[in-house]
Short mmCIF file of C-alpha atoms and ligand atoms in Angstrom, two decimals:
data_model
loop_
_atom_site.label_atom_id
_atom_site.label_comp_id
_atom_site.label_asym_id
_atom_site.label_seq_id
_atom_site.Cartn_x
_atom_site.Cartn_y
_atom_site.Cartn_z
CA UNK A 1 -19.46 23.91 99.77
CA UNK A 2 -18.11 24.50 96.03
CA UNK A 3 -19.66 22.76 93.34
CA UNK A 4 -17.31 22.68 89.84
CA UNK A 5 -18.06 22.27 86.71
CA UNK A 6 -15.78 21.84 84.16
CA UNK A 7 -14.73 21.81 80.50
CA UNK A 8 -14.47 18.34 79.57
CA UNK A 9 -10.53 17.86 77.86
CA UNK A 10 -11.41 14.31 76.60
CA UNK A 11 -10.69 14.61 72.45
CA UNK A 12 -13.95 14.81 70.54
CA UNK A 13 -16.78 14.95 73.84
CA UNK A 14 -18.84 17.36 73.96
CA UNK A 15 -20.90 16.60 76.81
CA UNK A 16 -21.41 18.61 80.06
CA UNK A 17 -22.33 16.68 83.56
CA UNK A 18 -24.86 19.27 84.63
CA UNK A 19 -26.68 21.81 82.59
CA UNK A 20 -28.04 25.07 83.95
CA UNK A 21 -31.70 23.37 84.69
CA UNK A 22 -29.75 21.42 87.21
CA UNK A 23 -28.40 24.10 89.02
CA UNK A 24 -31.84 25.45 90.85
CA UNK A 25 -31.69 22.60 93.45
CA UNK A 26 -28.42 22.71 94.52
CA UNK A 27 -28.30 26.41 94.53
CA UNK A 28 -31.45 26.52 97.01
CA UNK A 29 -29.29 23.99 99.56
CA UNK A 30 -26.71 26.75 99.56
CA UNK A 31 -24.42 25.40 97.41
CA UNK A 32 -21.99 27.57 95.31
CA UNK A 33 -21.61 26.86 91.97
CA UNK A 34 -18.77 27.68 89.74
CA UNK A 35 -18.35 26.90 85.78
CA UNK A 36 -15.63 26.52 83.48
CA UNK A 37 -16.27 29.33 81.33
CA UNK A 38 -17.32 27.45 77.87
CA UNK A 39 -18.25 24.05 79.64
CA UNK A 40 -21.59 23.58 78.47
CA UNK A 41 -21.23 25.55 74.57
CA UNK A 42 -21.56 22.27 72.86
CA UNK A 43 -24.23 20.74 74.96
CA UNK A 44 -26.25 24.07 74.00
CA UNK A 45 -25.80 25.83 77.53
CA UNK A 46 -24.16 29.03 77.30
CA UNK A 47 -21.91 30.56 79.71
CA UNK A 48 -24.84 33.25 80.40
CA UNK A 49 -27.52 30.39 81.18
CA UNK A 50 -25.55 29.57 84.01
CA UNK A 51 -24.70 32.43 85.33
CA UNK A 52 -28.82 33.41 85.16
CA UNK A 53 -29.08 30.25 87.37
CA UNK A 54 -26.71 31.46 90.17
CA UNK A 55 -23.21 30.33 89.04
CA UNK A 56 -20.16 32.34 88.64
CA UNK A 57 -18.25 31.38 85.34
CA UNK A 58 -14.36 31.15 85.82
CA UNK A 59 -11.44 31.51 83.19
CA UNK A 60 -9.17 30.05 86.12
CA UNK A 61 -9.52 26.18 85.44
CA UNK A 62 -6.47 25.82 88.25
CA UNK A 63 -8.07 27.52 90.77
CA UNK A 64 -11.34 25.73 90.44
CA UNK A 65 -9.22 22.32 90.40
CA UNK A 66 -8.14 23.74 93.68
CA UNK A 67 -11.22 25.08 95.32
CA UNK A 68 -14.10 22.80 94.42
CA UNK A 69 -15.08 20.02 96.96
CA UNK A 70 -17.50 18.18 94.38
CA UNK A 71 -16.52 17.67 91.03
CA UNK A 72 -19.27 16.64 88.68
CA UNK A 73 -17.42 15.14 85.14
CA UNK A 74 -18.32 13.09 82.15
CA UNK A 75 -15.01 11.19 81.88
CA UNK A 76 -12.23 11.46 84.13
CA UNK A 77 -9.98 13.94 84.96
CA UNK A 78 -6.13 13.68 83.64
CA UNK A 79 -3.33 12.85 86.10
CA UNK A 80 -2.45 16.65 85.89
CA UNK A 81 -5.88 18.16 86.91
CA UNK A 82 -6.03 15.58 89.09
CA UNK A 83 -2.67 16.39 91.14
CA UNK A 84 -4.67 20.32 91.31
CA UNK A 85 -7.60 18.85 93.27
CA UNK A 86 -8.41 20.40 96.53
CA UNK A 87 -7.20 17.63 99.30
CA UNK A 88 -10.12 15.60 99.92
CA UNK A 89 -12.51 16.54 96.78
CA UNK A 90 -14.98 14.11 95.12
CA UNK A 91 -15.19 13.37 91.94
CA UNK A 92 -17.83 11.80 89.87
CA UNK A 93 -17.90 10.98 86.51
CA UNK A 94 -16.86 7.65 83.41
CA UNK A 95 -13.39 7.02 85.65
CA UNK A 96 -13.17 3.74 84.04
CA UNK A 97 -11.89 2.40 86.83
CA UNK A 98 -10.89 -1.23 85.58
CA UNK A 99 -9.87 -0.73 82.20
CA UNK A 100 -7.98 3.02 83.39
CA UNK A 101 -7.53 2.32 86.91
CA UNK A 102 -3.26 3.86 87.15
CA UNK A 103 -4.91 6.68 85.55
CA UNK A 104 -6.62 7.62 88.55
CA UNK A 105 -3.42 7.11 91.05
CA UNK A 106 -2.81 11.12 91.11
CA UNK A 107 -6.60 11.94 92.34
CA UNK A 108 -6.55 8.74 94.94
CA UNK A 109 -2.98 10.29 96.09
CA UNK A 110 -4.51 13.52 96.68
CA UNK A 111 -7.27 11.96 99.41
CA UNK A 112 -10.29 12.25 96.85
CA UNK A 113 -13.12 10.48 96.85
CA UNK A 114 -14.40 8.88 93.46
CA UNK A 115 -17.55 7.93 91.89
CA UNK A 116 -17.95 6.07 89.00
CA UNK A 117 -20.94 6.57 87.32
CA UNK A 118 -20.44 2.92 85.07
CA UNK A 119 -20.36 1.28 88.87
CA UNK A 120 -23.57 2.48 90.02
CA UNK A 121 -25.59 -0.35 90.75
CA UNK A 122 -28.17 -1.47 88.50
CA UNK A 123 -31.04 -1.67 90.63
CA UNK A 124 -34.45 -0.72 90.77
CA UNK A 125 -33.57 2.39 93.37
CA UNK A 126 -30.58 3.26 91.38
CA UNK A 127 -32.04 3.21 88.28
CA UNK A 128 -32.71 7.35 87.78
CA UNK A 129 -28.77 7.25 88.05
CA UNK A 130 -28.14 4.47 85.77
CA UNK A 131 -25.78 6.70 82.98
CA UNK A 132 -25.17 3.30 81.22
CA UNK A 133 -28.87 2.99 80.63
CA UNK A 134 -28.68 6.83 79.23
CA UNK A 135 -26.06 6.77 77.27
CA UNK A 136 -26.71 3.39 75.45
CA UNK A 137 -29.69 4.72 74.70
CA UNK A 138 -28.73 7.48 72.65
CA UNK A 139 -26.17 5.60 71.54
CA UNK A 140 -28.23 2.82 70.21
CA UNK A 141 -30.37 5.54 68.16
CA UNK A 142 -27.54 7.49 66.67
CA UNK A 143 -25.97 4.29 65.40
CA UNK A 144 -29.24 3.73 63.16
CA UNK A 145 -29.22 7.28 62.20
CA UNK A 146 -25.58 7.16 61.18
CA UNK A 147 -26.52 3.88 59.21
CA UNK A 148 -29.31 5.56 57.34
CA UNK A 149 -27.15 8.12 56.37
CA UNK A 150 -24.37 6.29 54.59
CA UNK A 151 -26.64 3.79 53.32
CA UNK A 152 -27.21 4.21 49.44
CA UNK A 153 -30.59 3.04 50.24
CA UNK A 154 -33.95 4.12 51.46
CA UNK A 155 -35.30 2.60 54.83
CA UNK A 156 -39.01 2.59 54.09
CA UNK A 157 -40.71 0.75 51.75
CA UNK A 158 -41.88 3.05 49.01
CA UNK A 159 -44.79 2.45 46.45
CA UNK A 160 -44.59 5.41 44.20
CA UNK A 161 -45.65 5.80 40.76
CA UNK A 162 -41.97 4.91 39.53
CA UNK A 163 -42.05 1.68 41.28
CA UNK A 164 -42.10 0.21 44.31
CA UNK A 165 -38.69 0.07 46.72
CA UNK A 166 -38.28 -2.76 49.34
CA UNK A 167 -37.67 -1.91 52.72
CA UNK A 168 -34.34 -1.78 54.12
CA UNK A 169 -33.26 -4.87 55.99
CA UNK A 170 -31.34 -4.40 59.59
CA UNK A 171 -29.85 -7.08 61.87
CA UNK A 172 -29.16 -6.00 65.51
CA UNK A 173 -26.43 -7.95 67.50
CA UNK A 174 -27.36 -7.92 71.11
CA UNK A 175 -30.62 -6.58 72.17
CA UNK A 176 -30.17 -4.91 75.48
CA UNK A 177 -30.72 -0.74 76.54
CA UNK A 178 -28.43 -0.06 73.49
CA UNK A 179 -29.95 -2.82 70.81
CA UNK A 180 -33.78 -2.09 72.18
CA UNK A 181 -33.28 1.18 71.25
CA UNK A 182 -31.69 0.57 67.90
CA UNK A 183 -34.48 -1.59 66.66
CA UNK A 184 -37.06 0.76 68.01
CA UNK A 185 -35.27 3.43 66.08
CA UNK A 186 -35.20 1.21 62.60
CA UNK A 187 -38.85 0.44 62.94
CA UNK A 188 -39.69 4.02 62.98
CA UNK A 189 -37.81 4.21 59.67
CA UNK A 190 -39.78 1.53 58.65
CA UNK A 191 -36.95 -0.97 58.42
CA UNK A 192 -37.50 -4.74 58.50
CA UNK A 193 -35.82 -5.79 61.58
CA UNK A 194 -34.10 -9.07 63.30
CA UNK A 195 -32.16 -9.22 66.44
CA UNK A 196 -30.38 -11.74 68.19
CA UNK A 197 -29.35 -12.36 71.81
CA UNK A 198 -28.05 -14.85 73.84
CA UNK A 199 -30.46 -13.74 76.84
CA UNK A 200 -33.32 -15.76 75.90
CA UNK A 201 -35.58 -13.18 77.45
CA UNK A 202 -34.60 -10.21 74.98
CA UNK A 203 -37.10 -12.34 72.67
CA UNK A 204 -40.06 -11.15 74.48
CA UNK A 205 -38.99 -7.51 74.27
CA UNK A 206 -37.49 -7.81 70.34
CA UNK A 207 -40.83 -9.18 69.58
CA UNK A 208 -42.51 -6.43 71.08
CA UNK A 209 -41.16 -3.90 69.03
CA UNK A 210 -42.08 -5.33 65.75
CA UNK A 211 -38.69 -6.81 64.96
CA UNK A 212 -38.38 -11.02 64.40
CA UNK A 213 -35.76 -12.05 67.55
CA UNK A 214 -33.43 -15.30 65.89
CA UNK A 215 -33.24 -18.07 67.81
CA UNK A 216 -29.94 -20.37 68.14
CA UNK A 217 -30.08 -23.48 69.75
CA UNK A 218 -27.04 -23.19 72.41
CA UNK A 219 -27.56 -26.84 73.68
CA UNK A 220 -29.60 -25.36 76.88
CA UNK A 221 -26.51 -23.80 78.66
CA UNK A 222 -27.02 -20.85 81.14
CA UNK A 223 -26.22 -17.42 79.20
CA UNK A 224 -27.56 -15.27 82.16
CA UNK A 225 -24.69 -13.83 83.95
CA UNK A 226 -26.73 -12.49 86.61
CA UNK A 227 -28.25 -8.57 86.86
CA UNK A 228 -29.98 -9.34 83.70
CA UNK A 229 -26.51 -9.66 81.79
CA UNK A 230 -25.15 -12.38 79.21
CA UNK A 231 -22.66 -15.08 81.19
CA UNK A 232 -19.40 -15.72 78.64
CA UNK A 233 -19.91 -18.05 76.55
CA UNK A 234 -17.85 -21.15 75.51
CA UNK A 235 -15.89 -20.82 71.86
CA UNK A 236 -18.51 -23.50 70.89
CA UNK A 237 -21.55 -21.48 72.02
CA UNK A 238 -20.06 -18.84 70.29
CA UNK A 239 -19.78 -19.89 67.32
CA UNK A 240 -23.16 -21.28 66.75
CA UNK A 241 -23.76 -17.33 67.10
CA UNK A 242 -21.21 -16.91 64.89
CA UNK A 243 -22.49 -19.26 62.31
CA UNK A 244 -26.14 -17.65 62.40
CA UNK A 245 -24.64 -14.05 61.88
CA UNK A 246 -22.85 -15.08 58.92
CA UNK A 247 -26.07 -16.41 57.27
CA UNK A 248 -28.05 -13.36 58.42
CA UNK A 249 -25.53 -10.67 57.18
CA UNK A 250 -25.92 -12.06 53.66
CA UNK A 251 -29.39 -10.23 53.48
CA UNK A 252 -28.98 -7.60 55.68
CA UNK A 253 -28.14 -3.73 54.26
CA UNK A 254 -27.19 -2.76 58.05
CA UNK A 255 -25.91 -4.73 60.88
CA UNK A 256 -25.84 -3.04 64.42
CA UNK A 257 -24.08 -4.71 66.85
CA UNK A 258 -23.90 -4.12 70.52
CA UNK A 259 -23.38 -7.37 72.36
CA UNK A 260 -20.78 -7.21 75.83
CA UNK A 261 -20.53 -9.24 78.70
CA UNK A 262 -19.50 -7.00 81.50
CA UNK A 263 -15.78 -6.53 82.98
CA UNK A 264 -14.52 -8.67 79.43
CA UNK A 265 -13.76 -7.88 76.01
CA UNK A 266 -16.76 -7.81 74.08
CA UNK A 267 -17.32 -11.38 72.24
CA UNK A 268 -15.66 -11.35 68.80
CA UNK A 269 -19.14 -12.59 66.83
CA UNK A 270 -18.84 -11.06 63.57
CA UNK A 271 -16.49 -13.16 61.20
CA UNK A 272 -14.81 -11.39 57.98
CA UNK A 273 -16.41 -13.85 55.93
CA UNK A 274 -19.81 -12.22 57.31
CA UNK A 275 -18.73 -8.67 56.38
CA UNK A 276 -17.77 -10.00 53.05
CA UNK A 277 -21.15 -11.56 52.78
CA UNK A 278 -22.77 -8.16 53.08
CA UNK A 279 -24.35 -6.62 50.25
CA UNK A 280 -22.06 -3.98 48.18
CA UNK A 281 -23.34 -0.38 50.13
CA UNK A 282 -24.36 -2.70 53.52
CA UNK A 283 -23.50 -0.67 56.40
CA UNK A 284 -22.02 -2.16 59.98
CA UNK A 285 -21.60 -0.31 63.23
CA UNK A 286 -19.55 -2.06 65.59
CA UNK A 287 -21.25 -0.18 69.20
CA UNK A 288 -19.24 -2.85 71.18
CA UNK A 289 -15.74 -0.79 69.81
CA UNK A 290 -14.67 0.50 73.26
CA UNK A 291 -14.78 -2.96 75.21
CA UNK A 292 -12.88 -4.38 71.64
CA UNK A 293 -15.66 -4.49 69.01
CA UNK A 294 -18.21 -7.50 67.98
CA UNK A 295 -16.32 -7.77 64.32
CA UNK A 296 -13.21 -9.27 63.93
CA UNK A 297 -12.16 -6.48 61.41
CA UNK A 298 -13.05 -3.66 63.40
CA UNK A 299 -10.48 -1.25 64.32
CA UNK A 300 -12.00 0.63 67.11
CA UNK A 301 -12.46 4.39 66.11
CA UNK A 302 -11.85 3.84 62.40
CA UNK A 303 -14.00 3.79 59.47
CA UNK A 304 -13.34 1.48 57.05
CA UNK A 305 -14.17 0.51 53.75
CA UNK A 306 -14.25 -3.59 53.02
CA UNK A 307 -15.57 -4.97 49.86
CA UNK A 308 -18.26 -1.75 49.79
CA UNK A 309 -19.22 -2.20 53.12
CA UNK A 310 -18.79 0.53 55.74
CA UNK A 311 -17.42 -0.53 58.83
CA UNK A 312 -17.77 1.90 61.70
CA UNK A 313 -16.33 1.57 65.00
CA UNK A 314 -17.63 4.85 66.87
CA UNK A 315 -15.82 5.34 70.47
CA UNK A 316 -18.41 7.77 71.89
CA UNK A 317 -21.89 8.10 70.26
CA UNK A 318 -23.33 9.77 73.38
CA UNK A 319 -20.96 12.71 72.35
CA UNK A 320 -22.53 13.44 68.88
CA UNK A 321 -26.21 14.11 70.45
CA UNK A 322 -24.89 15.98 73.22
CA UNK A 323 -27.57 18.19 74.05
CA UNK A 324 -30.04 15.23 74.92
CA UNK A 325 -26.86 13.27 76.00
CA UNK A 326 -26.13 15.89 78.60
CA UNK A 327 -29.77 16.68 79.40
CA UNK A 328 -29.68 12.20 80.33
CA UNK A 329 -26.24 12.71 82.02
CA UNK A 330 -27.56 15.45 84.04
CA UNK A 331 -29.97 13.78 85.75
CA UNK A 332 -28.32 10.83 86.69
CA UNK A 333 -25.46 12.81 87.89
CA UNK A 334 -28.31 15.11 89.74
CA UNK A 335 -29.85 12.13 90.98
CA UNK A 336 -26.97 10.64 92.25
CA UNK A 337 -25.75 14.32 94.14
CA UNK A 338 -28.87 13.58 95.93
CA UNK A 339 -27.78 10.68 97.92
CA UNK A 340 -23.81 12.42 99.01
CA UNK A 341 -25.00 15.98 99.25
CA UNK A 342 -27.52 16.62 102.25
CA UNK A 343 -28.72 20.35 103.24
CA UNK A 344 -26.16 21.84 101.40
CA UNK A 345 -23.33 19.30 103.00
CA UNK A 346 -21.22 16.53 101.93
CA UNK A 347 -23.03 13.19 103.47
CA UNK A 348 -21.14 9.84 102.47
CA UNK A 349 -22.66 6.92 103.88
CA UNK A 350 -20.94 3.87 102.14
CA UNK A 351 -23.36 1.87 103.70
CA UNK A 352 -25.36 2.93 100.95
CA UNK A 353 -25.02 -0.22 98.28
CA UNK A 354 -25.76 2.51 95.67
CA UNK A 355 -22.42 4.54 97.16
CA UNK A 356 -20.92 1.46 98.24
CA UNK A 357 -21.22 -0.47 94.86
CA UNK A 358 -20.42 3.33 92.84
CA UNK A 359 -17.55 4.55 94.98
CA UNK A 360 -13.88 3.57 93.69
CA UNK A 361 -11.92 5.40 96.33
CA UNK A 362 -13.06 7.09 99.64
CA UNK A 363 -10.34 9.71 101.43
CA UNK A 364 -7.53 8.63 99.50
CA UNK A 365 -7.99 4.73 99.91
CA UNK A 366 -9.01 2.07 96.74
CA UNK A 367 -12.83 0.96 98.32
CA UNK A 368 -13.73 -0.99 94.99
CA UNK A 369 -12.03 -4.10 95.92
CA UNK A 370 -10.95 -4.91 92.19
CA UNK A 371 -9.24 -1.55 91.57
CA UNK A 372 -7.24 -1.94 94.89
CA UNK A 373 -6.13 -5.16 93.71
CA UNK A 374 -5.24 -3.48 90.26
CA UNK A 375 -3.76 -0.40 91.71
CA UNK A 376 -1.42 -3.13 94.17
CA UNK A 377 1.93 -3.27 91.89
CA UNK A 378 1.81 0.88 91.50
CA UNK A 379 1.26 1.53 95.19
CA UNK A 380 4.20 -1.39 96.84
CA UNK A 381 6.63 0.10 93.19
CA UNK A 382 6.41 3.56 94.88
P1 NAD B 1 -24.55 -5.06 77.80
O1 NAD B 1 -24.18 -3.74 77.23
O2 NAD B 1 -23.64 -5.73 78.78
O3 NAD B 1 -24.76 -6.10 76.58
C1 NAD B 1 -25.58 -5.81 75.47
C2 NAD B 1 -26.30 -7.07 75.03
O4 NAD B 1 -25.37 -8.00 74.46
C3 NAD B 1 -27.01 -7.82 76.15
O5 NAD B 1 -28.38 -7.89 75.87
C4 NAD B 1 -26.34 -9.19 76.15
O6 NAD B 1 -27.24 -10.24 76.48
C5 NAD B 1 -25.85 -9.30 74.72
N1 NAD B 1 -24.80 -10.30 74.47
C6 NAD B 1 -23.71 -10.58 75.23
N2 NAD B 1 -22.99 -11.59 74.68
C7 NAD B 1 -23.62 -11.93 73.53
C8 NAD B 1 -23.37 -12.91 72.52
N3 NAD B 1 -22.32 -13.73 72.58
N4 NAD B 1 -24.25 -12.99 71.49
C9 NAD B 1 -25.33 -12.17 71.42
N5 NAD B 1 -25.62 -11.24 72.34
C10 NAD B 1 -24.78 -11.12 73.39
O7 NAD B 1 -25.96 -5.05 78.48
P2 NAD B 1 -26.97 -3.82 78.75
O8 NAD B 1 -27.62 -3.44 77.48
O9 NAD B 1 -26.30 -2.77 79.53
O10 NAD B 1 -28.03 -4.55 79.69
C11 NAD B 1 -28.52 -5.82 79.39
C12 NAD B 1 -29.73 -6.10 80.26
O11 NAD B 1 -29.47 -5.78 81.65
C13 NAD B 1 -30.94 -5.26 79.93
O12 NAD B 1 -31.63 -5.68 78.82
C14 NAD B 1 -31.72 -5.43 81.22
O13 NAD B 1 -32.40 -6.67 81.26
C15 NAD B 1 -30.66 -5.43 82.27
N6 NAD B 1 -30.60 -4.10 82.88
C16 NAD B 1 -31.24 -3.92 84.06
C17 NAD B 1 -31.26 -2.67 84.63
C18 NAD B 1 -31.97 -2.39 85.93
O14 NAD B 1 -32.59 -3.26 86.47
N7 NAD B 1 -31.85 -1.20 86.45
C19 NAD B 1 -30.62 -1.60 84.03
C20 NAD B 1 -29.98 -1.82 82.83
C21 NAD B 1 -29.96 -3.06 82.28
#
């Protein structure tokens, strides 16, 4: 069995799925191994690290399109790789299978099998493959960092001999993996932080990292959609979040906000009247970008200036900390090789409701019943 791993194409990532510390398992199954030359340069792993752990490196992207039965990615291939695949292969990587589903027509065509790491089920077994979990992480750090550094203030509180300077003051939209991590990461700085969610148990866990969780009184409907995710809310709901953010981003220097409800757009929370409310220098970074963004104004994957406040709408934060991005990725992706790849041999058992719930097409055929249904007009148009 050949194992590929290649040079992500995606504009501006820099992640690689598996890094030469991944490679000593799957070597000692009696796997072969082949790399992209340059695949893991801006994740930190050299061309030489992998070849010291037992993989050839390859100039011939083609031919290991061709050759490879299991293709490890970050994002998914593009419809011409994808019409290079060996008959059969399996791929595994973001496919974004229901926003990007036609764009994965020339690999289904081909008889692959697919894997989407975003489908993997998030359940207690699953959860050393859960790439979400990883990459919101990081994400939810570097979006504090990124704050702190355009901010044209400090984040501490300083009492120096020239006088004393207030803490910074950060609000964080939606406290799941992503907002957790952000308002751990402020803390540190020794920010004062608030954080609101719908979920009313995010309280518990905002509270427990130091940071004050705001409370809106939503008239007791359910806002639990199930797996521990929000449920969408009604307009009204909505805007009683709405109306609290507005009076919170008039005293905060940095809003985060990271707030989604899964398979929709992400809730439109953040009024302009809020951004205009911000203090002149206040940062905002809109996390929720990719599903749409949380702020009305946000244009995803532009920076903008409004009233001297800093809008960003970053489309892949995991990207700019690649090497611990990748070393996360890895592992899940690692973890997750472990349950179709037994003694050195392809194993799928969609029985599995880790494989089952993960797997978007098996041998050629849609299995995730929403992307067959998606992927209906294409197949009866052709
Ligand atoms: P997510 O990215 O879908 O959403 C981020 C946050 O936005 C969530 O906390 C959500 O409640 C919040 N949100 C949605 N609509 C909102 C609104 N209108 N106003 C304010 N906030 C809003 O979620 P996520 O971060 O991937 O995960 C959320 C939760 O899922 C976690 O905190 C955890 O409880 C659970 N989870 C469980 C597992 C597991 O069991 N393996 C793994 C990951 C996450």
């Amino acid at each position: 069995m050949l194992l590929g791993i290649l040079k992500e194409t995606s504009p501006g990532e820099s992640r690689v799925a598996l890094l030469p510390e991944s490679l000593k398992g799957l070597k000692a199954q009696g796997i072969d191994i082949s790399v992209e030359a340059g695949a893991g340069a801006a994740a930190g792993a050299r061309d030489a690290d992998y070849a010291e752990a037992g993989a050839t490196i390859t100039t011939n992207r083609a031919d290991l399109l061709a050759s490879a039965d299991v293709l490890p990615g970050v994002n998914a291939l593009d419809p011409a790789d994808q019409a290079r695949l060996k008959a059969g292969a399996v791929v595994i990587g973001f496919l974004k299978p229901l926003d990007a589903s036609s764009a994965l027509q020339a690999a289904i065509e081909r008889g692959a099998t697919l894997f989407s790491m975003e489908l993997v089920p998030r359940i207690t077994r699953a959860q050393s493959m859960d790439a979400l979990s990883s990459m919101a992480t990081v994400a939810g750090y570097k979006a504090i960092v990124m704050a702190a550094d355009r901010l044209p203030r400090l984040f501490p509180m300083l009492m120096t001999a020239a006088g004393t300077v207030p803490p910074a003051k950060v609000f964080v939209i939606g406290a799941g993996v992503a907002g957790l991590q952000a308002i751990a990461t402020a803390r540190r700085l020794g920010a004062v932080v608030e954080a609101y969610d719908v979920r009313a148990a995010a309280g518990e866990q905002v509270r427990s990292l130091g940071a004050k969780f705001l409370d809106v009184d939503l008239g007791g409907i359910n806002t639990e959609g199930g797996g521990g995710y929000a449920a969408e809310l009604t307009e009204e709901a909505l805007d009683r979040g709405r109306d609290l953010i507005t009076k919170t981003a008039a005293h905060s220097d940095v809003i985060v906000s990271t707030a989604q409800v899964p398979g929709r757009p992400a809730p439109r929370l953040i009024r302009r009247e809020a951004v205009e409310a911000m203090r002149p220098g206040a940062v905002l970074v809109d996390l929720a970008a990719p599903a749409g963004g949380n702020c009305e104004l946000t244009k995803p994957g532009v920076t903008q200036q409004i009233n001297g406040v800093t809008l960003l709408a970053p489309l892949n934060l995991p990207a700019e900390v690649p090497v611990d991005a990748s070393k996360l990725y890895a592992r899940n992706v690692l973890n997750f090789l472990g349950l179709i790849v037994k003694k050195g041999e392809l194993a799928i058992d969609l029985t599995d409701e880790v494989l089952a719930g993960a797997c978007v097409a098996h041998q050629g055929k849609p299995v995730n019943p929403r992307v067959a249904k998606l992927l209906e007009p294409i197949a009866s148009s052709s």
